[in-house]
Protein backbone atom coordinates (compact mmCIF):
# COMPACT_ATOMS: atom_id res chain seq x y z
CA UNK A 1 0.00 0.00 0.00
CA UNK A 2 1.35 3.43 -0.95
CA UNK A 3 1.54 6.21 1.57
CA UNK A 4 -0.47 9.34 0.75
CA UNK A 5 1.40 12.15 -0.95
CA UNK A 6 1.53 15.22 1.23
CA UNK A 7 3.50 17.40 -1.16
CA UNK A 8 0.75 17.68 -3.78
CA UNK A 9 -2.95 18.47 -3.36
CA UNK A 10 -5.37 15.69 -4.22
CA UNK A 11 -7.60 15.92 -7.29
CA UNK A 12 -10.54 16.75 -5.03
CA UNK A 13 -8.58 19.54 -3.34
CA UNK A 14 -7.56 20.95 -6.72
CA UNK A 15 -11.18 20.89 -7.90
CA UNK A 16 -12.31 22.71 -4.76
CA UNK A 17 -9.52 25.29 -5.07
CA UNK A 18 -10.51 25.93 -8.69
CA UNK A 19 -14.13 26.49 -7.61
CA UNK A 20 -13.07 28.78 -4.77
CA UNK A 21 -10.90 30.87 -7.08
CA UNK A 22 -13.95 31.48 -9.26
CA UNK A 23 -16.11 32.35 -6.25
CA UNK A 24 -13.49 34.76 -4.92
CA UNK A 25 -13.17 36.38 -8.35
CA UNK A 26 -16.96 36.80 -8.52
CA UNK A 27 -16.94 38.43 -5.07
CA UNK A 28 -14.18 40.84 -6.11
CA UNK A 29 -16.06 41.83 -9.28
CA UNK A 30 -19.34 42.30 -7.40
CA UNK A 31 -17.98 44.32 -4.46
CA UNK A 32 -15.89 47.44 -5.07
CA UNK A 33 -14.18 46.18 -8.25
CA UNK A 34 -12.18 49.41 -8.65
CA UNK A 35 -10.81 49.40 -5.08
CA UNK A 36 -7.21 48.37 -4.66
CA UNK A 37 -6.22 44.95 -3.37
CA UNK A 38 -3.99 44.75 -0.33
CA UNK A 39 -2.01 41.92 1.20
CA UNK A 40 -4.36 41.92 4.18
CA UNK A 41 -7.34 41.90 1.83
CA UNK A 42 -5.93 38.86 0.05
CA UNK A 43 -5.51 37.01 3.34
CA UNK A 44 -9.03 37.94 4.43
CA UNK A 45 -10.53 36.75 1.12
CA UNK A 46 -8.74 33.42 1.29
CA UNK A 47 -9.61 32.88 4.93
CA UNK A 48 -13.26 33.69 4.21
CA UNK A 49 -13.27 31.10 1.41
CA UNK A 50 -12.50 28.14 3.69
CA UNK A 51 -11.80 27.20 7.28
CA UNK A 52 -10.22 23.86 6.28
CA UNK A 53 -6.44 24.20 6.92
CA UNK A 54 -5.22 21.93 4.08
CA UNK A 55 -7.62 23.55 1.63
CA UNK A 56 -6.62 27.04 2.76
CA UNK A 57 -2.95 26.11 2.33
CA UNK A 58 -3.62 24.86 -1.22
CA UNK A 59 -5.57 28.04 -2.00
CA UNK A 60 -2.75 30.23 -0.68
CA UNK A 61 -0.27 28.31 -2.84
CA UNK A 62 -2.05 29.27 -6.06
CA UNK A 63 -3.49 32.73 -5.30
CA UNK A 64 -0.88 35.33 -6.28
CA UNK A 65 0.68 37.49 -3.59
CA UNK A 66 -0.07 41.20 -3.78
CA UNK A 67 3.26 42.79 -4.64
CA UNK A 68 2.04 45.77 -6.62
CA UNK A 69 -0.98 48.05 -6.82
CA UNK A 70 -3.79 46.17 -8.50
CA UNK A 71 -7.54 46.83 -8.62
CA UNK A 72 -9.77 44.07 -7.32
CA UNK A 73 -11.22 43.43 -10.81
CA UNK A 74 -7.71 42.82 -12.21
CA UNK A 75 -6.89 40.46 -9.36
CA UNK A 76 -10.18 38.68 -10.09
CA UNK A 77 -9.07 38.26 -13.71
CA UNK A 78 -5.75 36.78 -12.51
CA UNK A 79 -7.61 34.30 -10.30
CA UNK A 80 -9.84 33.25 -13.20
CA UNK A 81 -6.80 32.76 -15.43
CA UNK A 82 -5.16 30.56 -12.79
CA UNK A 83 -8.37 28.59 -12.31
CA UNK A 84 -8.66 28.11 -16.06
CA UNK A 85 -5.20 26.59 -16.17
CA UNK A 86 -5.88 24.08 -13.41
Coordinates of N, CA and C in Angstrom, one line a residue:
X1 N 0.8 -1.2 0.0 CA 0.0 0.0 0.0 C 0.9 1.2 0.0
X2 N 0.6 2.2 -0.9 CA 1.3 3.4 -1.0 C 0.9 4.4 0.1
X3 N 1.9 5.1 0.6 CA 1.5 6.2 1.6 C 1.0 7.4 0.8
X4 N 0.1 8.2 1.4 CA -0.5 9.3 0.7 C 0.6 10.4 0.5
X5 N 0.4 11.1 -0.6 CA 1.4 12.1 -0.9 C 1.0 13.4 -0.3
X6 N 1.9 14.0 0.5 CA 1.5 15.2 1.2 C 2.1 16.5 0.5
X7 N 2.9 16.3 -0.5 CA 3.5 17.4 -1.2 C 2.7 17.9 -2.3
X8 N 1.6 17.3 -2.7 CA 0.8 17.7 -3.8 C -0.7 17.5 -3.4
X9 N -1.5 18.6 -3.7 CA -3.0 18.5 -3.4 C -3.6 17.4 -4.1
X10 N -4.6 16.7 -3.5 CA -5.4 15.7 -4.2 C -6.2 16.3 -5.3
X11 N -6.7 15.5 -6.2 CA -7.6 15.9 -7.3 C -8.8 16.6 -6.7
X12 N -9.4 16.1 -5.6 CA -10.5 16.8 -5.0 C -10.2 18.1 -4.5
X13 N -9.0 18.3 -3.9 CA -8.6 19.5 -3.3 C -8.4 20.5 -4.5
X14 N -7.8 20.1 -5.6 CA -7.6 21.0 -6.7 C -8.9 21.4 -7.3
X15 N -9.9 20.5 -7.4 CA -11.2 20.9 -7.9 C -11.8 21.9 -7.0
X16 N -11.7 21.8 -5.7 CA -12.3 22.7 -4.8 C -11.6 24.1 -4.8
X17 N -10.3 24.0 -5.0 CA -9.5 25.3 -5.1 C -9.9 26.0 -6.3
X18 N -10.1 25.3 -7.4 CA -10.5 25.9 -8.7 C -11.9 26.6 -8.5
X19 N -12.8 25.9 -7.9 CA -14.1 26.5 -7.6 C -14.0 27.7 -6.7
X20 N -13.2 27.6 -5.7 CA -13.1 28.8 -4.8 C -12.4 30.0 -5.5
X21 N -11.5 29.8 -6.3 CA -10.9 30.9 -7.1 C -12.0 31.6 -7.9
X22 N -12.9 30.9 -8.5 CA -14.0 31.5 -9.3 C -14.9 32.2 -8.4
X23 N -15.2 31.7 -7.2 CA -16.1 32.3 -6.2 C -15.5 33.6 -5.7
X24 N -14.2 33.6 -5.4 CA -13.5 34.8 -4.9 C -13.5 35.8 -6.0
X25 N -13.2 35.4 -7.2 CA -13.2 36.4 -8.4 C -14.5 37.0 -8.5
X26 N -15.6 36.2 -8.4 CA -17.0 36.8 -8.5 C -17.2 37.8 -7.4
X27 N -16.8 37.5 -6.2 CA -16.9 38.4 -5.1 C -16.2 39.7 -5.3
X28 N -15.0 39.6 -5.8 CA -14.2 40.8 -6.1 C -14.8 41.7 -7.2
X29 N -15.4 41.1 -8.2 CA -16.1 41.8 -9.3 C -17.4 42.5 -8.8
X30 N -18.0 41.8 -7.9 CA -19.3 42.3 -7.4 C -19.2 43.4 -6.3
X31 N -18.1 43.4 -5.6 CA -18.0 44.3 -4.5 C -16.8 45.2 -4.6
X32 N -17.0 46.4 -4.9 CA -15.9 47.4 -5.1 C -14.8 47.0 -6.0
X33 N -15.2 46.7 -7.3 CA -14.2 46.2 -8.2 C -13.0 47.1 -8.6
X34 N -13.2 48.4 -8.4 CA -12.2 49.4 -8.7 C -11.3 49.7 -7.5
X35 N -11.7 49.2 -6.3 CA -10.8 49.4 -5.1 C -9.5 48.6 -5.2
X36 N -8.5 49.0 -4.5 CA -7.2 48.4 -4.7 C -7.1 47.2 -3.7
X37 N -6.5 46.1 -4.2 CA -6.2 45.0 -3.4 C -5.1 45.3 -2.4
X38 N -5.1 44.6 -1.3 CA -4.0 44.7 -0.3 C -3.6 43.3 0.1
X39 N -2.4 43.2 0.7 CA -2.0 41.9 1.2 C -3.0 41.4 2.3
X40 N -3.4 42.3 3.1 CA -4.4 41.9 4.2 C -5.7 41.5 3.6
X41 N -6.1 42.2 2.5 CA -7.3 41.9 1.8 C -7.3 40.5 1.2
X42 N -6.1 40.2 0.6 CA -5.9 38.9 0.1 C -6.1 37.8 1.1
X43 N -5.4 38.0 2.3 CA -5.5 37.0 3.3 C -6.9 36.9 3.8
X44 N -7.6 38.0 4.0 CA -9.0 37.9 4.4 C -9.9 37.2 3.4
X45 N -9.7 37.4 2.1 CA -10.5 36.7 1.1 C -10.3 35.2 1.2
X46 N -9.1 34.8 1.3 CA -8.7 33.4 1.3 C -9.3 32.8 2.5
X47 N -9.1 33.4 3.7 CA -9.6 32.9 4.9 C -11.1 32.8 4.9
X48 N -11.8 33.7 4.3 CA -13.3 33.7 4.2 C -13.7 32.6 3.3
X49 N -12.9 32.1 2.4 CA -13.3 31.1 1.4 C -13.4 29.7 2.1
X50 N -12.5 29.5 3.1 CA -12.5 28.1 3.7 C -11.9 28.2 5.1
X51 N -12.4 27.3 5.9 CA -11.8 27.2 7.3 C -11.0 25.9 7.4
X52 N -10.9 25.1 6.3 CA -10.2 23.9 6.3 C -8.7 24.1 6.1
X53 N -7.9 23.8 7.1 CA -6.4 24.2 6.9 C -5.7 23.7 5.7
X54 N -5.9 22.4 5.3 CA -5.2 21.9 4.1 C -5.7 22.6 2.8
X55 N -7.0 22.9 2.8 CA -7.6 23.5 1.6 C -7.2 25.0 1.6
X56 N -7.1 25.7 2.7 CA -6.6 27.0 2.8 C -5.2 27.1 2.3
X57 N -4.4 26.2 2.7 CA -2.9 26.1 2.3 C -2.8 26.0 0.8
X58 N -3.6 25.1 0.2 CA -3.6 24.9 -1.2 C -4.1 26.1 -2.0
X59 N -5.1 26.8 -1.4 CA -5.6 28.0 -2.0 C -4.5 29.1 -1.9
X60 N -3.8 29.2 -0.8 CA -2.7 30.2 -0.7 C -1.6 30.0 -1.6
X61 N -1.4 28.7 -1.9 CA -0.3 28.3 -2.8 C -0.5 28.8 -4.3
X62 N -1.8 28.9 -4.7 CA -2.1 29.3 -6.1 C -2.5 30.7 -6.2
X63 N -3.0 31.3 -5.2 CA -3.5 32.7 -5.3 C -2.3 33.6 -5.2
X64 N -2.1 34.5 -6.2 CA -0.9 35.3 -6.3 C -0.8 36.3 -5.1
X65 N 0.4 36.5 -4.6 CA 0.7 37.5 -3.6 C 0.4 38.9 -4.2
X66 N 0.1 39.8 -3.3 CA -0.1 41.2 -3.8 C 1.3 41.9 -3.6
X67 N 2.0 42.1 -4.7 CA 3.3 42.8 -4.6 C 3.3 44.1 -5.4
X68 N 2.1 44.5 -5.9 CA 2.0 45.8 -6.6 C 0.6 46.3 -6.5
X69 N 0.4 47.5 -6.9 CA -1.0 48.1 -6.8 C -1.8 47.4 -7.9
X70 N -2.9 46.8 -7.5 CA -3.8 46.2 -8.5 C -5.3 46.3 -8.0
X71 N -6.1 46.8 -9.0 CA -7.5 46.8 -8.6 C -8.1 45.4 -8.4
X72 N -9.1 45.3 -7.6 CA -9.8 44.1 -7.3 C -10.2 43.3 -8.6
X73 N -10.7 44.1 -9.6 CA -11.2 43.4 -10.8 C -10.1 42.8 -11.6
X74 N -8.9 43.4 -11.5 CA -7.7 42.8 -12.2 C -7.2 41.6 -11.5
X75 N -7.3 41.6 -10.1 CA -6.9 40.5 -9.4 C -7.9 39.3 -9.6
X76 N -9.2 39.7 -9.8 CA -10.2 38.7 -10.1 C -9.9 38.0 -11.4
X77 N -9.4 38.8 -12.4 CA -9.1 38.3 -13.7 C -7.9 37.3 -13.6
X78 N -6.9 37.7 -12.7 CA -5.8 36.8 -12.5 C -6.2 35.5 -11.9
X79 N -7.1 35.5 -10.9 CA -7.6 34.3 -10.3 C -8.3 33.4 -11.3
X80 N -9.1 34.0 -12.2 CA -9.8 33.2 -13.2 C -8.9 32.6 -14.2
X81 N -7.8 33.3 -14.5 CA -6.8 32.8 -15.4 C -6.1 31.6 -14.8
X82 N -5.8 31.7 -13.5 CA -5.2 30.6 -12.8 C -6.1 29.4 -12.7
X83 N -7.4 29.7 -12.4 CA -8.4 28.6 -12.3 C -8.5 27.9 -13.7
X84 N -8.5 28.7 -14.7 CA -8.7 28.1 -16.1 C -7.5 27.2 -16.4
X85 N -6.4 27.4 -15.9 CA -5.2 26.6 -16.2 C -5.1 25.4 -15.3
X86 N -6.0 25.2 -14.3 CA -5.9 24.1 -13.4 C -6.5 22.8 -14.0

